[in-house]
Each structure stands twice: as structure tokens, then as C-alpha cells.
PDB file of C-alpha atoms in Angstrom:
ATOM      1  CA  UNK A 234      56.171   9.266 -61.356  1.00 58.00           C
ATOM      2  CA  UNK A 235      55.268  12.809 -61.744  1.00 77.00           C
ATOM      3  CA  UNK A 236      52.511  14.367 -59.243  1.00 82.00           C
ATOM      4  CA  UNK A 237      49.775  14.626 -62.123  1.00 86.00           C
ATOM      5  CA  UNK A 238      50.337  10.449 -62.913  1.00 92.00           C
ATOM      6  CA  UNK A 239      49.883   9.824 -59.267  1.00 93.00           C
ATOM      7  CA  UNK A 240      46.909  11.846 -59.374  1.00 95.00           C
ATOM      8  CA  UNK A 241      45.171   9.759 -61.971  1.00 95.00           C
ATOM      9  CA  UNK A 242      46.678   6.463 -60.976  1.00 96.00           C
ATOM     10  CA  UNK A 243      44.825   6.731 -57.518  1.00 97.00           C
ATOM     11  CA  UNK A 244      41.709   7.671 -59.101  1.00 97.00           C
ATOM     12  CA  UNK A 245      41.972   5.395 -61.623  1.00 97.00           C
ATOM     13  CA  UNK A 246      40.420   2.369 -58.973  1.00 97.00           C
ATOM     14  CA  UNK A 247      37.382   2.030 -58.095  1.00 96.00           C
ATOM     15  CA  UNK A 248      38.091   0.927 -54.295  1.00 96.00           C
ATOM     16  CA  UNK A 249      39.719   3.752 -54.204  1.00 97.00           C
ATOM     17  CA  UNK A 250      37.021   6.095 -55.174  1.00 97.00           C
ATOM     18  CA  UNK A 251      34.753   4.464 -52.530  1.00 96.00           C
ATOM     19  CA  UNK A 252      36.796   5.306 -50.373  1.00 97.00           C
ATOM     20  CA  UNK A 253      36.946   8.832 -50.986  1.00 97.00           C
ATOM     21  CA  UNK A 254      33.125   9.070 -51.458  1.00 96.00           C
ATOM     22  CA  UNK A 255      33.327   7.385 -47.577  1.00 95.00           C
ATOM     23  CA  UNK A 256      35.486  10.016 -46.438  1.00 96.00           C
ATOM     24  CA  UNK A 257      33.318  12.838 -48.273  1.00 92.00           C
ATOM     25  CA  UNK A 258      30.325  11.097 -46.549  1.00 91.00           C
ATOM     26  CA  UNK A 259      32.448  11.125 -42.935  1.00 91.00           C
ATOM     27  CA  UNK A 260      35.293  13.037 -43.008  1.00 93.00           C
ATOM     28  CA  UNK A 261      38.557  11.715 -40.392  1.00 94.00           C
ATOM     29  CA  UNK A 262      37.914   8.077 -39.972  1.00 96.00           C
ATOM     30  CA  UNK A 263      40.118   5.408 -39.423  1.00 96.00           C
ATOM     31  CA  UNK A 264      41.464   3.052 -41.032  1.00 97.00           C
ATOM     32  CA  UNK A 265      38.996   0.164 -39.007  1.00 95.00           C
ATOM     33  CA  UNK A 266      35.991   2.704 -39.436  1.00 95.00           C
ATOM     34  CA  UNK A 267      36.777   2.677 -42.919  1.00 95.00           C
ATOM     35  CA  UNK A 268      37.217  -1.054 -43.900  1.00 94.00           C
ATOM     36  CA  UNK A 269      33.292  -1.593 -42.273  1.00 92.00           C
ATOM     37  CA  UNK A 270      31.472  -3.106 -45.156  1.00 86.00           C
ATOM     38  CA  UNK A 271      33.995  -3.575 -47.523  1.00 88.00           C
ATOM     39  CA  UNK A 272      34.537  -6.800 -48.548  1.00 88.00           C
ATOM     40  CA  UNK A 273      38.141  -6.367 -48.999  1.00 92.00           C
ATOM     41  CA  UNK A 274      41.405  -6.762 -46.043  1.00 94.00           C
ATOM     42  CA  UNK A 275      42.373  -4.630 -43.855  1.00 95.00           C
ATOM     43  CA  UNK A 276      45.740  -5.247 -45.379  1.00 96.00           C
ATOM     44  CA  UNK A 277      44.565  -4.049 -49.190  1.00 96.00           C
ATOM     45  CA  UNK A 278      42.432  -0.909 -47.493  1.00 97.00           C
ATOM     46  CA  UNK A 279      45.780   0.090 -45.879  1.00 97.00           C
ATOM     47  CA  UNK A 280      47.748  -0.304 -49.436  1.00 98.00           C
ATOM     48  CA  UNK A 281      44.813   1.718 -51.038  1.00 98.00           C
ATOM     49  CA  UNK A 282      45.047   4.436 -48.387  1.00 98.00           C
ATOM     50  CA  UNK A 283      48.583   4.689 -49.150  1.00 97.00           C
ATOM     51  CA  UNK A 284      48.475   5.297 -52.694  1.00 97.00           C
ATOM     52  CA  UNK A 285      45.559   7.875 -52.173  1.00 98.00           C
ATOM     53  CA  UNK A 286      47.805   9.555 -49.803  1.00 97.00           C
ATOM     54  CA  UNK A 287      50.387  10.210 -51.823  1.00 96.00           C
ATOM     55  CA  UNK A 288      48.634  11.066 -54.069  1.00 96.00           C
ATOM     56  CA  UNK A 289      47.466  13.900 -51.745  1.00 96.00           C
ATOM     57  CA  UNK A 290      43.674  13.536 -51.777  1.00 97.00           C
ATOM     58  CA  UNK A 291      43.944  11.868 -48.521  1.00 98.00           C
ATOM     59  CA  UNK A 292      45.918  13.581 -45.456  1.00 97.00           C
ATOM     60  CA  UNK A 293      45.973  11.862 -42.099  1.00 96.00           C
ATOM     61  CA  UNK A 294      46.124  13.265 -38.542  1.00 94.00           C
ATOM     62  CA  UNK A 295      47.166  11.391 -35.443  1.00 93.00           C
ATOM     63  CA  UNK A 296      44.458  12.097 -32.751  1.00 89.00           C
ATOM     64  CA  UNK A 297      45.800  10.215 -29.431  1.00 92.00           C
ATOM     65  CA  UNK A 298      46.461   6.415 -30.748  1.00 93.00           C
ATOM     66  CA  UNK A 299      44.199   7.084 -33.901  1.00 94.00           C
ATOM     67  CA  UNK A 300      45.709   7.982 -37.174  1.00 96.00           C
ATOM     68  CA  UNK A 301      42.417   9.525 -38.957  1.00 96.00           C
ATOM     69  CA  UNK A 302      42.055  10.039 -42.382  1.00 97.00           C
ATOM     70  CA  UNK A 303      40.589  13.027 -44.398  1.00 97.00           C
ATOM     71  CA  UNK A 304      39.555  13.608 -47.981  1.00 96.00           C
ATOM     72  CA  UNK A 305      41.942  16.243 -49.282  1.00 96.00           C
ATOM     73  CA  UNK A 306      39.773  18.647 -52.191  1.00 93.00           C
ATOM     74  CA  UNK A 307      42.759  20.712 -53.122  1.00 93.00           C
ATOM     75  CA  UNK A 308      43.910  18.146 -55.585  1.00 93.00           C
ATOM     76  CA  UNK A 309      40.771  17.833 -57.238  1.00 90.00           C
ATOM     77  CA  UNK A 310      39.926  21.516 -57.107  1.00 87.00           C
ATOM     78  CA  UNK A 311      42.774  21.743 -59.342  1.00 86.00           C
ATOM     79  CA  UNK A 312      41.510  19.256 -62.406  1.00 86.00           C
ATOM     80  CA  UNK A 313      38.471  21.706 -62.143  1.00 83.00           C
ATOM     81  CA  UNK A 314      40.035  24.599 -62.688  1.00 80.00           C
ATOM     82  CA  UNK A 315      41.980  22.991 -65.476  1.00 79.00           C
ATOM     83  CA  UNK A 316      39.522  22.389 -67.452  1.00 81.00           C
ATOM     84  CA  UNK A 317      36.839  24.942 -66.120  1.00 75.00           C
ATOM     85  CA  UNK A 318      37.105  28.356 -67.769  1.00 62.00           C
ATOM     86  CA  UNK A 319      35.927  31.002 -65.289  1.00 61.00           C
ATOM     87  CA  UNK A 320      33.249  32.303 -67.819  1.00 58.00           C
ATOM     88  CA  UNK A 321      31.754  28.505 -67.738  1.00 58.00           C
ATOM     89  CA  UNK A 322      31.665  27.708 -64.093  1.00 60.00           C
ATOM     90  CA  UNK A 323      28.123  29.801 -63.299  1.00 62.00           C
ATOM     91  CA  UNK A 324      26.755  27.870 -65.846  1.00 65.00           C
ATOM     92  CA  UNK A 325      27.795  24.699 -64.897  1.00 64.00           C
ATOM     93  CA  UNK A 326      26.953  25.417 -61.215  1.00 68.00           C
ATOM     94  CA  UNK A 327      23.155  26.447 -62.443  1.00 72.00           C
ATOM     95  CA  UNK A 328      22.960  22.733 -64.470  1.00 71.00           C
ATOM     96  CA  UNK A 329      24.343  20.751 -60.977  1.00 72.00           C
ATOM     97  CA  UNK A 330      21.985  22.267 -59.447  1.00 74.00           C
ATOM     98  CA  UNK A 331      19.039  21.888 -61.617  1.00 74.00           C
ATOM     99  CA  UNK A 332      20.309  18.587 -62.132  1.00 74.00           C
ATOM    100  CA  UNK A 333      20.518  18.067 -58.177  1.00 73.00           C
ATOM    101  CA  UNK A 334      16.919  19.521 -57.750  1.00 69.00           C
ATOM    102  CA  UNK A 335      15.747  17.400 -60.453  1.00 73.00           C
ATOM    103  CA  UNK A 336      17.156  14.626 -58.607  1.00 75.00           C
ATOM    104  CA  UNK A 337      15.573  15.203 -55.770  1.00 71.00           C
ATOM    105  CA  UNK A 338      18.664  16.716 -53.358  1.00 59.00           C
ATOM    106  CA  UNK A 339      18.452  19.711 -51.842  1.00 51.00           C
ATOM    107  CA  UNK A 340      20.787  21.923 -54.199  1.00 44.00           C
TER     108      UNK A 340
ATOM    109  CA  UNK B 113      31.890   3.272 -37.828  1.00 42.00           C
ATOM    110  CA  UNK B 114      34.213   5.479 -35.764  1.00 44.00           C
ATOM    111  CA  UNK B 115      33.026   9.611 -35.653  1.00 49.00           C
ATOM    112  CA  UNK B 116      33.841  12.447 -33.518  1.00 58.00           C
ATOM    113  CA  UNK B 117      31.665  15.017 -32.383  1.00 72.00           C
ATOM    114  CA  UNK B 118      33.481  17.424 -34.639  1.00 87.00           C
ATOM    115  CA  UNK B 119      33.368  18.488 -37.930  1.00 92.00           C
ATOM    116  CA  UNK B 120      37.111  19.139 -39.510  1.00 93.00           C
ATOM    117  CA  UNK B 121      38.386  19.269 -43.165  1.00 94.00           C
ATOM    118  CA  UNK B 122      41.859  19.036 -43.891  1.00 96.00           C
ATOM    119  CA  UNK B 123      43.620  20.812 -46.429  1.00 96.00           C
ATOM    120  CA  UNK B 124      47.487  19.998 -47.905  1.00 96.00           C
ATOM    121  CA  UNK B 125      48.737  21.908 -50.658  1.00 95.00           C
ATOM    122  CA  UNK B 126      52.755  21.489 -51.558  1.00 95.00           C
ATOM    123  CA  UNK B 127      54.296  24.876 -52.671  1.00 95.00           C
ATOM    124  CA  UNK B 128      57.515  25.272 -54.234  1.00 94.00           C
ATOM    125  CA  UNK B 129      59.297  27.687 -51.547  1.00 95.00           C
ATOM    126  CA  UNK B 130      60.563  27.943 -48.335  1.00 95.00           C
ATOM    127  CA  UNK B 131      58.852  28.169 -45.415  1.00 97.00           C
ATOM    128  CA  UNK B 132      59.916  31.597 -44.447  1.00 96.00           C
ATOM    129  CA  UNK B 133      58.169  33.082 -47.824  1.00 95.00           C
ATOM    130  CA  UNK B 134      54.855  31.513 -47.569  1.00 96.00           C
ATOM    131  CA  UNK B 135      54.924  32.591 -43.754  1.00 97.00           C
ATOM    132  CA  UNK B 136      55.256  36.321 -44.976  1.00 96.00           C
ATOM    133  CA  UNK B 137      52.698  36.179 -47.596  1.00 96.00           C
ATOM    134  CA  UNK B 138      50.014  34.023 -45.254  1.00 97.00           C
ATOM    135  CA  UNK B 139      50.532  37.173 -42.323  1.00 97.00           C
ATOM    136  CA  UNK B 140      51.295  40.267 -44.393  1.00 96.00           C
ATOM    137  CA  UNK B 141      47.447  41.393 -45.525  1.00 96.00           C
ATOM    138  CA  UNK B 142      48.543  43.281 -49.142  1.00 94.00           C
ATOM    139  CA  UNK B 143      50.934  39.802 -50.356  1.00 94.00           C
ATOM    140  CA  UNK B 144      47.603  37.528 -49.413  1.00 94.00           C
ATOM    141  CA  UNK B 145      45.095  39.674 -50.734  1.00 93.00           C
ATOM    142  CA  UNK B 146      45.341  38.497 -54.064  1.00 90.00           C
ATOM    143  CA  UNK B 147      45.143  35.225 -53.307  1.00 92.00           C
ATOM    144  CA  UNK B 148      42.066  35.462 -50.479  1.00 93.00           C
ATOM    145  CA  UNK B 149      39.245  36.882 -52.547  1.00 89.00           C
ATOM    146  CA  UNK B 150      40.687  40.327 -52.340  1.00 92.00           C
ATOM    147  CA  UNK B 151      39.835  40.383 -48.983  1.00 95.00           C
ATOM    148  CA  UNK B 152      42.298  42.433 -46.257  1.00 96.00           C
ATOM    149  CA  UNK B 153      43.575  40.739 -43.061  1.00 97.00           C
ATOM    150  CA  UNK B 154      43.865  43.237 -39.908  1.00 98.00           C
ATOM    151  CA  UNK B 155      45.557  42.035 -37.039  1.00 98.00           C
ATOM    152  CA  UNK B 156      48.887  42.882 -35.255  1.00 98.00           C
ATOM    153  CA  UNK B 157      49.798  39.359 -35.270  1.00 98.00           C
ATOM    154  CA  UNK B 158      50.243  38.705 -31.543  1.00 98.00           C
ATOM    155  CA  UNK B 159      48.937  36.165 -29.598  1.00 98.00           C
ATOM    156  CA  UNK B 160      45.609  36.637 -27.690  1.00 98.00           C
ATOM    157  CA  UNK B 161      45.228  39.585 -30.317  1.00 98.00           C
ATOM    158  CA  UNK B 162      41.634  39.917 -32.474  1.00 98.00           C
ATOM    159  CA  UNK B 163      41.740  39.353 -36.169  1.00 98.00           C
ATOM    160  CA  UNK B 164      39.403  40.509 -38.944  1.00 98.00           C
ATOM    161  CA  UNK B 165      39.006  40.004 -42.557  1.00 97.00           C
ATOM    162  CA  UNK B 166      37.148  43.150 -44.474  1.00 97.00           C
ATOM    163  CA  UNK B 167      35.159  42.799 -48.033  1.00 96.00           C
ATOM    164  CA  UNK B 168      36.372  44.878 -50.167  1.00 94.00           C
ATOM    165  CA  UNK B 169      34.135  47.149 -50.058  1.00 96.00           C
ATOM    166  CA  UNK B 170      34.393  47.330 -46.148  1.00 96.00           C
ATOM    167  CA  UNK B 171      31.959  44.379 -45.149  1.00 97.00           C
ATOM    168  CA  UNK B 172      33.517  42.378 -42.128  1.00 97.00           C
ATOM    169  CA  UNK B 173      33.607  38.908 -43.690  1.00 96.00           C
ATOM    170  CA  UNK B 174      35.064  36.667 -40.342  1.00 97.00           C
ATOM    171  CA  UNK B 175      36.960  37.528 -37.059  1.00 98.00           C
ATOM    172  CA  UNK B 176      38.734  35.806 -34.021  1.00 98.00           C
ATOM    173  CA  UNK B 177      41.360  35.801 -32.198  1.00 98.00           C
ATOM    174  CA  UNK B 178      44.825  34.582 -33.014  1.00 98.00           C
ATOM    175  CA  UNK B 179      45.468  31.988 -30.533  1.00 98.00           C
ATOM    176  CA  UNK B 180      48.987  31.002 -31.079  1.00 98.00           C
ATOM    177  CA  UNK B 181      51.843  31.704 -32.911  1.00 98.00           C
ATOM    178  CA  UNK B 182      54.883  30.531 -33.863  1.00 98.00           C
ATOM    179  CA  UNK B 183      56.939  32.000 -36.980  1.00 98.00           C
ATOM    180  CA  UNK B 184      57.332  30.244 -39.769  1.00 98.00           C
ATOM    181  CA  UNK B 185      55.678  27.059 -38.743  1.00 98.00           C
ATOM    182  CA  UNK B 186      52.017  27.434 -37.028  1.00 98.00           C
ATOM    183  CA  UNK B 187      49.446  29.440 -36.527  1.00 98.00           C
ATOM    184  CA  UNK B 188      46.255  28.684 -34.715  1.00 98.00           C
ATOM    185  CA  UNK B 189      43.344  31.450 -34.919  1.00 98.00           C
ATOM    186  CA  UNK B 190      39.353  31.039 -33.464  1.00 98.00           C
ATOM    187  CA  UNK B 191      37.377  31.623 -36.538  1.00 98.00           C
ATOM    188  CA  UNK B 192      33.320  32.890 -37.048  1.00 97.00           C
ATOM    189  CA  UNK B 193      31.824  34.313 -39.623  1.00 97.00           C
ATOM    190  CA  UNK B 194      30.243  37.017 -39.847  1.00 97.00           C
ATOM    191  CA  UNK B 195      28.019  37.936 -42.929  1.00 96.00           C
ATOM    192  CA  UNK B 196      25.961  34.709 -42.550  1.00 95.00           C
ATOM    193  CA  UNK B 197      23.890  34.790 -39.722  1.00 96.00           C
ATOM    194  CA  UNK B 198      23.164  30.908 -40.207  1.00 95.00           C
ATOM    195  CA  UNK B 199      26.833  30.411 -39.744  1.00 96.00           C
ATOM    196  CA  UNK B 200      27.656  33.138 -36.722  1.00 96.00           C
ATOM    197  CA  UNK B 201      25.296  31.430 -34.748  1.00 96.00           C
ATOM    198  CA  UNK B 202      27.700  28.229 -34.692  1.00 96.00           C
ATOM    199  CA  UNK B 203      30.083  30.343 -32.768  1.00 96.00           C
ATOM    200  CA  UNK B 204      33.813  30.332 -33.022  1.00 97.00           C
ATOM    201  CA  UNK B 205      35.677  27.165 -34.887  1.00 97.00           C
ATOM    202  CA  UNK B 206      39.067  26.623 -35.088  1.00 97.00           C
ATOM    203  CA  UNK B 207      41.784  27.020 -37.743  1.00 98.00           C
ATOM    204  CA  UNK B 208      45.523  25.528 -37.410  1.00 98.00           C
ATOM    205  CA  UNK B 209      47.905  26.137 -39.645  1.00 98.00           C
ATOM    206  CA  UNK B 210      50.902  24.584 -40.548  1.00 98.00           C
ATOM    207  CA  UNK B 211      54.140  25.034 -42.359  1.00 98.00           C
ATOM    208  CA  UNK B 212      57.174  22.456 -42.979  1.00 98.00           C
ATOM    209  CA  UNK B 213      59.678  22.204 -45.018  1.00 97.00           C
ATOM    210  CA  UNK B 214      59.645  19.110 -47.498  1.00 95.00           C
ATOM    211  CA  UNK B 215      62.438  18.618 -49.971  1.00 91.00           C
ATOM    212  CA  UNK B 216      62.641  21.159 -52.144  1.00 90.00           C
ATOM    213  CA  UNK B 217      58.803  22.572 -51.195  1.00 95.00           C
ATOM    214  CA  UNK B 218      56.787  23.473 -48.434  1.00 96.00           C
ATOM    215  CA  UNK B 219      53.679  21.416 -47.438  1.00 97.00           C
ATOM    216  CA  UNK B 220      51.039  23.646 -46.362  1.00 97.00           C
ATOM    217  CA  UNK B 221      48.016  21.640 -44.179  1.00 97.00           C
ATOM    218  CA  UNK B 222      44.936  24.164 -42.739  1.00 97.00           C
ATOM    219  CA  UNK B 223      43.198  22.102 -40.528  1.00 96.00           C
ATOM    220  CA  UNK B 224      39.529  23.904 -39.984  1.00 96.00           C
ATOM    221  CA  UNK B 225      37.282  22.307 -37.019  1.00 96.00           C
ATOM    222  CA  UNK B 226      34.248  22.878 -35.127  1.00 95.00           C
ATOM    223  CA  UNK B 227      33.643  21.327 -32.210  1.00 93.00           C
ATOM    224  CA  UNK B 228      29.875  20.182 -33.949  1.00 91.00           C
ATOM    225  CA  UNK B 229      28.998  17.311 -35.949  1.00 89.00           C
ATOM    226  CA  UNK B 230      27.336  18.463 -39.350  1.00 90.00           C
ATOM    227  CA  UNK B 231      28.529  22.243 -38.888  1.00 94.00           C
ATOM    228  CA  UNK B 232      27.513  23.987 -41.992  1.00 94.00           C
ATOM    229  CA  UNK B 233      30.276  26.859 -41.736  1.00 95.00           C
ATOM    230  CA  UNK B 234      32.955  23.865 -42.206  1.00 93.00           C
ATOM    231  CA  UNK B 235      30.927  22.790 -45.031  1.00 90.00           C
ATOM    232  CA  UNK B 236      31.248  26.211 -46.523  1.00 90.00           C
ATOM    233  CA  UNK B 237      34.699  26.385 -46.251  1.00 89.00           C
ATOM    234  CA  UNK B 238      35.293  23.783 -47.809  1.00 87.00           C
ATOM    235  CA  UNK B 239      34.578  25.765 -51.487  1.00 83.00           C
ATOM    236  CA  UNK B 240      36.716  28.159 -50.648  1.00 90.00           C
ATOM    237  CA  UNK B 241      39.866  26.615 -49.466  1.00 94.00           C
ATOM    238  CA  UNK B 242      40.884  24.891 -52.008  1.00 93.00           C
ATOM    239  CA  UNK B 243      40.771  27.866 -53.991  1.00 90.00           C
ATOM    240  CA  UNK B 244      43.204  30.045 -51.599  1.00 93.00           C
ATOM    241  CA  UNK B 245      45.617  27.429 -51.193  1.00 94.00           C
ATOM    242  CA  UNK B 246      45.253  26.576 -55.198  1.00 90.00           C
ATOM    243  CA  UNK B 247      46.014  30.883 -55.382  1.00 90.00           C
ATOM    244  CA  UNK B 248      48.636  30.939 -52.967  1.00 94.00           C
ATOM    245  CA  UNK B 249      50.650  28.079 -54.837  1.00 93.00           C
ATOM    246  CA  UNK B 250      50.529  29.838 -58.603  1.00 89.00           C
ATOM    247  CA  UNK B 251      51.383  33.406 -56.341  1.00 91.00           C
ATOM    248  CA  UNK B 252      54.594  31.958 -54.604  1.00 93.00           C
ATOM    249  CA  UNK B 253      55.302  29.615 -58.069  1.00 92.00           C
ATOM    250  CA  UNK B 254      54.293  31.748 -61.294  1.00 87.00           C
ATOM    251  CA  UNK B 255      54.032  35.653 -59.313  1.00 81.00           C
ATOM    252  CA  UNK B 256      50.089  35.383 -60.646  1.00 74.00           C
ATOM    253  CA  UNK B 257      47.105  34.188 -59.152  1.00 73.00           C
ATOM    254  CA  UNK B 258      45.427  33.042 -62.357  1.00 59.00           C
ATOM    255  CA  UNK B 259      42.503  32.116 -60.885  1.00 52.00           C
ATOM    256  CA  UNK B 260      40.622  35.278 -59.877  1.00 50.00           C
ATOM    257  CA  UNK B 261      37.453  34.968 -57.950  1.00 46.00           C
TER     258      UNK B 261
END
């Protein structure tokens, strides 16, 4: 399967999307830190890891006896700029952030 | 939940070339201009030496100090900014990076860490990264960077 397939495979699930948005939240957890609250295995966490992995939007580092994981953004930089013409992105970054402010988040 | 006191992002990009050609366009300042906002890189490349990069028009953007290195495969600088005075005041962080060849590609991975939780100059980084490394793989593939700043 080509890079671009395994891209939008491992997005594709939404475990797997959770578990990005955890990593965005906390960036370089475990594989125990991440499986807190889930009410999946350890086992299909692992598996989900894996295919986000290779994938590349999730790169792990060994830190002593830890293996911690990280959300990868060049991946997903790169749908952006696929579809986002450079004369559209201002815009687009004034409407996130009147959407965030509307909201309610700090933009 | 298990955190460290640190904040890090970690960025892998897979180019297609060898190691030794990415190496000479990540330390030789007019081949990474291009792809690095059109910023220029001064440094002699030595360990324990300073390192600056300069606006175009002349601003210094970051320095440090290139803490080890070790042609074609690492490179480990300190790292502050400079033009933000919100993000010079979290002192120096710490930028590794690393080259190795994979078959038929190299696989790029910039680790960038502060010894902080929540530091905002990682979180700042984190827009522009992915942009570099998304530059530096259509300079070494295509000979372009399509994506200007």
C-alpha cells in the first residue's frame, strides 16, 4: 500500500483519531499513559499505535525503559497544503480564529 | 497519565536521497535558505561554536550553540529565539537532529525540547516545522520548494 493509502487508512478510525487528539493534548506518552480511559485492550491500543506509526503521524522515542509516543504534524501538514492554495490560507486562518473566538478559545 | 517535565515535538519526514545530500543542504546556509523561510544560517559548524539565523532583511531570528556534531548523521544545537521576547525569556531549548538511511530514502526526525512543561516556543515551532521539512523534501525530490512562505 502506497504512503498516501496508509495515510487515510489510519485516519480513517476513530480510536485512532482519539488517540492522536491524546497525543496533541500530551505529547510523548506511553503506551500505559495512553490506554487510561479507554475502554479498549492494551493489546488493540498497541495494534492501533502501530498502524498510526507507519503511517508516520506517530514517531516513538525510547527514553530509558519507556518507548514514548509523539504526534507527528508533518504528515498532516502535507493534506493542508494539498488542498490549501497559498492565496486562501490568511483567510482561512482569520475564519479559525473567529470561529475559535466565537467559541470561546483563546485564538 | 504518564508526563515529563518537558515539552518536545517530534518531527519525521522520509526524503528520497541519501544521507550525505540532505546533510549538505541542512549545514550549507545558501542550499537551506530556500527551504527555511529565506532565512541565512551563520555558523562555522564546529562543535561548542555559536549559531545564528538572520531575517532577511538582517533581523536575528534564533541563536545557540551547536552542541554536537557528527557528519551525516546528527546534529544537536541549543536553540532561543530571539525576536519574541515572550519566547527568549524561556531560555535555550534543545534541537537534535537526525539522519539515517532507510531503503531507498532518508528518514529525517528533529526532535525540539525544552526542559518546561507547556513551553510556548515549542508550541510555536510546531507551525513551522512541518513546513521546512515539507520544503526540504520537494527541494532534494522535485529541485523546487513549491511552497513559499
Amino acid at each position: 500500500m502506497d504512503d498516501e493509502n496508509l495515510l487515510f487508512r489510519a485516519l480513517a478510525d476513530p480510536a485512532r483519531r482519539t488517540l492522536l487528539d491524546r497525543l496533541h493534548a500530551h505529547n510523548g506518552q506511553t503506551l500505559a499513559g495512553l490506554s487510561q480511559g479507554f475502554a479498549m485492550t492494551r493489546q488493540a491500543i498497541a495494534k492501533h499505535l502501530a498502524v498510526l506509526e507507519q503511517a508516520n503521524l506517530v514517531a516513538t522515542r525510547r527514553q530509558g525503559r519507556e518507548k514514548l509516543h509523539y504526534l507527528n504534524p508533518v504528515p498532516i501538514h502535507e493534506i493542508a497544503e494539498r488542498w490549501i492554495g497559498k492565496f486562501e490560507r490568511p483567510l482561512l486562518g482569520a475564519l479559525a480564529d473567529l470561529k475559535r473566538s466565537l467559541e470561546g478559545e483563546r485564538p | 497519565m504518564t508526563q515529563t517535565a518537558a515539552s518536545t515535538y517530534v518531527y519525521v519526514t522520509y526524503i528520497r536521497t541519501t544521507v550525505e545530500r540532505l546533510w549538505t543542504v541542512l549545514t550549507t546556509p545558501e542550499l537551506l535558505r530556500p527551504s527555511w523561510y529565506d532565512m541565512t544560517l551563520e555558523t562555522d559548524w564546529k562543535a561548542g561554536s555559536p549559531w545564528l539565523l538572520r531575517f532577511p532583511d538582517g533581523r536575528v531570528a534564533d541563536t545557540g550553540e551547536v552542541l554536537e556534531i557528527d557528519p551525516p548523521r546528527r546534529l544537536v544545537l541549543s536553540w532561543r529565539n530571539e525576536f519574541m521576547p515572550e519566547l527568549k525569556a524561556e531560555g535555550f531549548a534543545r534541537c537534535t537532529l537526525e539522519l539515517e538511511a532507510v531503503a531507498g530514502a532518508v528518514k529525517l526526525t528533529v526532535i525540539h525540547t525544552m526542559d518546561r512543561a507547556g513551553s510556548l516556543f515549542i508550541e510555536k515551532v510546531a507551525g513551522g516545522w512541518p513546513r521546512i521539512l515539507s520544503n526540504l523534501k520537494s527541494y532534494l525530490e522535485t529541485g523546487e520548494v513549491l511552497l513559499k512562505p
